[in-house]
Amino acid sequence: SGEELIVTYSAEDDAVRATSATSAARTAYAVASAPVTAMAAVGDGTLLTLGTAEGGVEVFDAATGDHIHSLQGHAAGVVGAAIESDTEATVATFSRDQTIRVWDAAAGDILQDIDGLVDYMNDMSASADGRVVATCCGDDTVQVWDGK
């Protein structure tokens, strides 16, 4: 949509809201029963992904709040999400199940499974071209993964 949005989550009422950075317009997102534990705007900002405590990843139209996809692939709660590419609708999520999933958020498909992480992940980042995903783990290591 091209409009800059400020996205917030409130654990108090389990509500995700997007407010226009230039006007008072606000969009609310209907989230599944599980609390939201991660968020990332995808690609050009037209999609919003929300990871849940139960392992789901919900994809919404950022401007309208319309639900687009429910992505399934994690066996435990999603801990974080990172934009996998600034030009494509891809996002990487990491979970308490010690996996990373790379998603095509627009199509609703898993593009890549990264398994075998050795410890709990604290954070994750992806390069702008999506070729590299780095995680920092509870065992004080940083792991670098092929993001494609």
C-alpha positions as YAML, in Angstrom:
chain: A
units: angstrom
residues:
- id: 1
  name: SER
  ca: [0.00, 0.00, 0.00]
- id: 2
  name: GLY
  ca: [3.03, 2.27, 0.39]
- id: 3
  name: GLU
  ca: [1.76, 3.75, 3.66]
- id: 4
  name: GLU
  ca: [4.03, 3.53, 6.70]
- id: 5
  name: LEU
  ca: [2.41, 1.62, 9.56]
- id: 6
  name: ILE
  ca: [3.30, 1.30, 13.22]
- id: 7
  name: VAL
  ca: [2.37, -2.22, 14.39]
- id: 8
  name: THR
  ca: [1.84, -3.01, 18.06]
- id: 9
  name: TYR
  ca: [0.78, -6.03, 20.10]
- id: 10
  name: SER
  ca: [-0.92, -5.92, 23.49]
- id: 11
  name: ALA
  ca: [-0.75, -9.04, 25.67]
- id: 12
  name: GLU
  ca: [-3.45, -7.49, 27.82]
- id: 13
  name: ASP
  ca: [-6.15, -8.04, 25.20]
- id: 14
  name: ASP
  ca: [-4.19, -10.19, 22.68]
- id: 15
  name: ALA
  ca: [-4.75, -7.48, 20.08]
- id: 16
  name: VAL
  ca: [-2.51, -6.56, 17.17]
- id: 17
  name: ARG
  ca: [-3.07, -3.10, 15.77]
- id: 18
  name: ALA
  ca: [-1.53, -1.14, 12.93]
- id: 19
  name: THR
  ca: [-1.72, 2.63, 13.03]
- id: 20
  name: SER
  ca: [-0.84, 4.87, 10.11]
- id: 21
  name: ALA
  ca: [2.33, 6.84, 10.72]
- id: 22
  name: THR
  ca: [0.81, 9.86, 8.94]
- id: 23
  name: SER
  ca: [-2.87, 9.78, 9.94]
- id: 24
  name: ALA
  ca: [-5.09, 8.45, 12.70]
- id: 25
  name: ALA
  ca: [-6.23, 5.47, 10.62]
- id: 26
  name: ARG
  ca: [-6.00, 2.20, 12.56]
- id: 27
  name: THR
  ca: [-6.38, -1.43, 11.49]
- id: 28
  name: ALA
  ca: [-7.03, -4.30, 13.92]
- id: 29
  name: TYR
  ca: [-6.01, -7.89, 13.19]
- id: 30
  name: ALA
  ca: [-7.97, -10.93, 14.32]
- id: 31
  name: VAL
  ca: [-5.46, -13.38, 15.76]
- id: 32
  name: ALA
  ca: [-5.97, -17.05, 16.62]
- id: 33
  name: SER
  ca: [-6.53, -18.03, 20.23]
- id: 34
  name: ALA
  ca: [-2.78, -18.33, 20.92]
- id: 35
  name: PRO
  ca: [-0.86, -15.24, 22.06]
- id: 36
  name: VAL
  ca: [1.34, -13.48, 19.50]
- id: 37
  name: THR
  ca: [5.05, -14.06, 20.19]
- id: 38
  name: ALA
  ca: [6.68, -12.66, 17.01]
- id: 39
  name: MET
  ca: [5.91, -10.18, 14.23]
- id: 40
  name: ALA
  ca: [7.52, -9.14, 10.96]
- id: 41
  name: ALA
  ca: [6.43, -7.03, 8.01]
- id: 42
  name: VAL
  ca: [7.22, -8.89, 4.81]
- id: 43
  name: GLY
  ca: [8.68, -7.73, 1.51]
- id: 44
  name: ASP
  ca: [7.42, -4.29, 0.61]
- id: 45
  name: GLY
  ca: [5.37, -4.04, 3.82]
- id: 46
  name: THR
  ca: [2.06, -5.14, 2.33]
- id: 47
  name: LEU
  ca: [2.00, -8.33, 4.42]
- id: 48
  name: LEU
  ca: [2.30, -8.80, 8.17]
- id: 49
  name: THR
  ca: [3.29, -12.14, 9.70]
- id: 50
  name: LEU
  ca: [2.46, -13.01, 13.30]
- id: 51
  name: GLY
  ca: [3.99, -16.01, 15.06]
- id: 52
  name: THR
  ca: [2.01, -17.60, 17.88]
- id: 53
  name: ALA
  ca: [2.83, -19.35, 21.15]
- id: 54
  name: GLU
  ca: [1.39, -22.57, 19.72]
- id: 55
  name: GLY
  ca: [3.64, -22.65, 16.63]
- id: 56
  name: GLY
  ca: [1.39, -21.11, 14.01]
- id: 57
  name: VAL
  ca: [2.29, -18.27, 11.66]
- id: 58
  name: GLU
  ca: [-0.58, -16.05, 10.58]
- id: 59
  name: VAL
  ca: [-0.32, -13.82, 7.50]
- id: 60
  name: PHE
  ca: [-2.40, -10.66, 7.13]
- id: 61
  name: ASP
  ca: [-2.83, -7.88, 4.60]
- id: 62
  name: ALA
  ca: [-1.09, -5.05, 6.47]
- id: 63
  name: ALA
  ca: [-3.41, -2.32, 5.20]
- id: 64
  name: THR
  ca: [-6.80, -3.99, 5.62]
- id: 65
  name: GLY
  ca: [-6.19, -6.54, 8.38]
- id: 66
  name: ASP
  ca: [-7.65, -9.32, 6.20]
- id: 67
  name: HIS
  ca: [-6.36, -12.78, 7.10]
- id: 68
  name: ILE
  ca: [-4.56, -14.40, 4.13]
- id: 69
  name: HIS
  ca: [-2.94, -17.63, 5.37]
- id: 70
  name: SER
  ca: [-2.42, -19.82, 8.42]
- id: 71
  name: LEU
  ca: [1.03, -21.40, 8.03]
- id: 72
  name: GLN
  ca: [1.76, -24.63, 9.86]
- id: 73
  name: GLY
  ca: [5.20, -26.16, 10.24]
- id: 74
  name: HIS
  ca: [6.50, -25.60, 13.76]
- id: 75
  name: ALA
  ca: [5.91, -28.14, 16.52]
- id: 76
  name: ALA
  ca: [6.29, -25.54, 19.30]
- id: 77
  name: GLY
  ca: [5.85, -21.81, 19.87]
- id: 78
  name: VAL
  ca: [7.32, -19.32, 17.42]
- id: 79
  name: VAL
  ca: [9.92, -17.22, 19.20]
- id: 80
  name: GLY
  ca: [10.89, -14.78, 16.46]
- id: 81
  name: ALA
  ca: [10.49, -13.74, 12.86]
- id: 82
  name: ALA
  ca: [12.77, -11.89, 10.46]
- id: 83
  name: ILE
  ca: [12.26, -10.48, 7.02]
- id: 84
  name: GLU
  ca: [14.03, -12.92, 4.75]
- id: 85
  name: SER
  ca: [14.08, -10.61, 1.75]
- id: 86
  name: ASP
  ca: [13.29, -6.97, 1.23]
- id: 87
  name: THR
  ca: [12.04, -7.59, -2.30]
- id: 88
  name: GLU
  ca: [10.07, -10.83, -1.98]
- id: 89
  name: ALA
  ca: [7.27, -11.95, 0.32]
- id: 90
  name: THR
  ca: [9.50, -14.30, 2.30]
- id: 91
  name: VAL
  ca: [9.96, -14.48, 6.05]
- id: 92
  name: ALA
  ca: [11.98, -16.74, 8.32]
- id: 93
  name: THR
  ca: [10.57, -17.87, 11.68]
- id: 94
  name: PHE
  ca: [12.28, -19.71, 14.50]
- id: 95
  name: SER
  ca: [10.67, -21.82, 17.15]
- id: 96
  name: ARG
  ca: [11.13, -23.50, 20.50]
- id: 97
  name: ASP
  ca: [11.24, -26.75, 18.48]
- id: 98
  name: GLN
  ca: [14.79, -25.68, 17.44]
- id: 99
  name: THR
  ca: [13.90, -25.18, 13.78]
- id: 100
  name: ILE
  ca: [13.85, -22.32, 11.33]
- id: 101
  name: ARG
  ca: [11.20, -22.23, 8.62]
- id: 102
  name: VAL
  ca: [11.50, -20.00, 5.57]
- id: 103
  name: TRP
  ca: [8.08, -19.16, 4.15]
- id: 104
  name: ASP
  ca: [6.63, -17.66, 1.01]
- id: 105
  name: ALA
  ca: [4.15, -15.59, 2.98]
- id: 106
  name: ALA
  ca: [2.14, -14.58, -0.09]
- id: 107
  name: ALA
  ca: [1.63, -18.16, -1.33]
- id: 108
  name: GLY
  ca: [1.54, -19.84, 2.08]
- id: 109
  name: ASP
  ca: [4.31, -22.33, 1.32]
- id: 110
  name: ILE
  ca: [7.35, -23.50, 3.26]
- id: 111
  name: LEU
  ca: [10.40, -22.80, 1.09]
- id: 112
  name: GLN
  ca: [13.02, -24.26, 3.40]
- id: 113
  name: ASP
  ca: [13.29, -26.20, 6.67]
- id: 114
  name: ILE
  ca: [16.42, -25.68, 8.73]
- id: 115
  name: ASP
  ca: [16.61, -28.36, 11.42]
- id: 116
  name: GLY
  ca: [19.27, -29.46, 13.84]
- id: 117
  name: LEU
  ca: [19.81, -26.30, 15.81]
- id: 118
  name: VAL
  ca: [21.78, -27.27, 18.88]
- id: 119
  name: ASP
  ca: [20.26, -24.97, 21.47]
- id: 120
  name: TYR
  ca: [17.50, -22.51, 22.18]
- id: 121
  name: MET
  ca: [17.62, -19.49, 19.86]
- id: 122
  name: ASN
  ca: [17.53, -16.01, 21.33]
- id: 123
  name: ASP
  ca: [17.36, -14.01, 18.12]
- id: 124
  name: MET
  ca: [17.63, -14.23, 14.35]
- id: 125
  name: SER
  ca: [18.42, -11.90, 11.49]
- id: 126
  name: ALA
  ca: [18.44, -12.29, 7.73]
- id: 127
  name: SER
  ca: [20.43, -10.48, 5.05]
- id: 128
  name: ALA
  ca: [18.47, -8.14, 2.79]
- id: 129
  name: ASP
  ca: [18.85, -10.50, -0.17]
- id: 130
  name: GLY
  ca: [17.69, -13.48, 1.93]
- id: 131
  name: ARG
  ca: [20.80, -15.54, 1.23]
- id: 132
  name: VAL
  ca: [22.07, -15.63, 4.81]
- id: 133
  name: VAL
  ca: [20.20, -16.29, 8.07]
- id: 134
  name: ALA
  ca: [22.09, -15.91, 11.36]
- id: 135
  name: THR
  ca: [20.90, -17.11, 14.76]
- id: 136
  name: CYS
  ca: [22.28, -16.48, 18.22]
- id: 137
  name: CYS
  ca: [21.73, -19.32, 20.62]
- id: 138
  name: GLY
  ca: [21.57, -19.99, 24.32]
- id: 139
  name: ASP
  ca: [24.93, -21.76, 24.23]
- id: 140
  name: ASP
  ca: [26.65, -18.44, 23.35]
- id: 141
  name: THR
  ca: [27.13, -19.37, 19.70]
- id: 142
  name: VAL
  ca: [26.13, -17.67, 16.48]
- id: 143
  name: GLN
  ca: [25.10, -19.98, 13.67]
- id: 144
  name: VAL
  ca: [24.98, -18.91, 10.03]
- id: 145
  name: TRP
  ca: [22.65, -20.67, 7.60]
- id: 146
  name: ASP
  ca: [22.06, -20.67, 3.85]
- id: 147
  name: GLY
  ca: [18.74, -18.85, 3.54]
- id: 148
  name: LYS
  ca: [17.91, -20.02, 0.03]
...
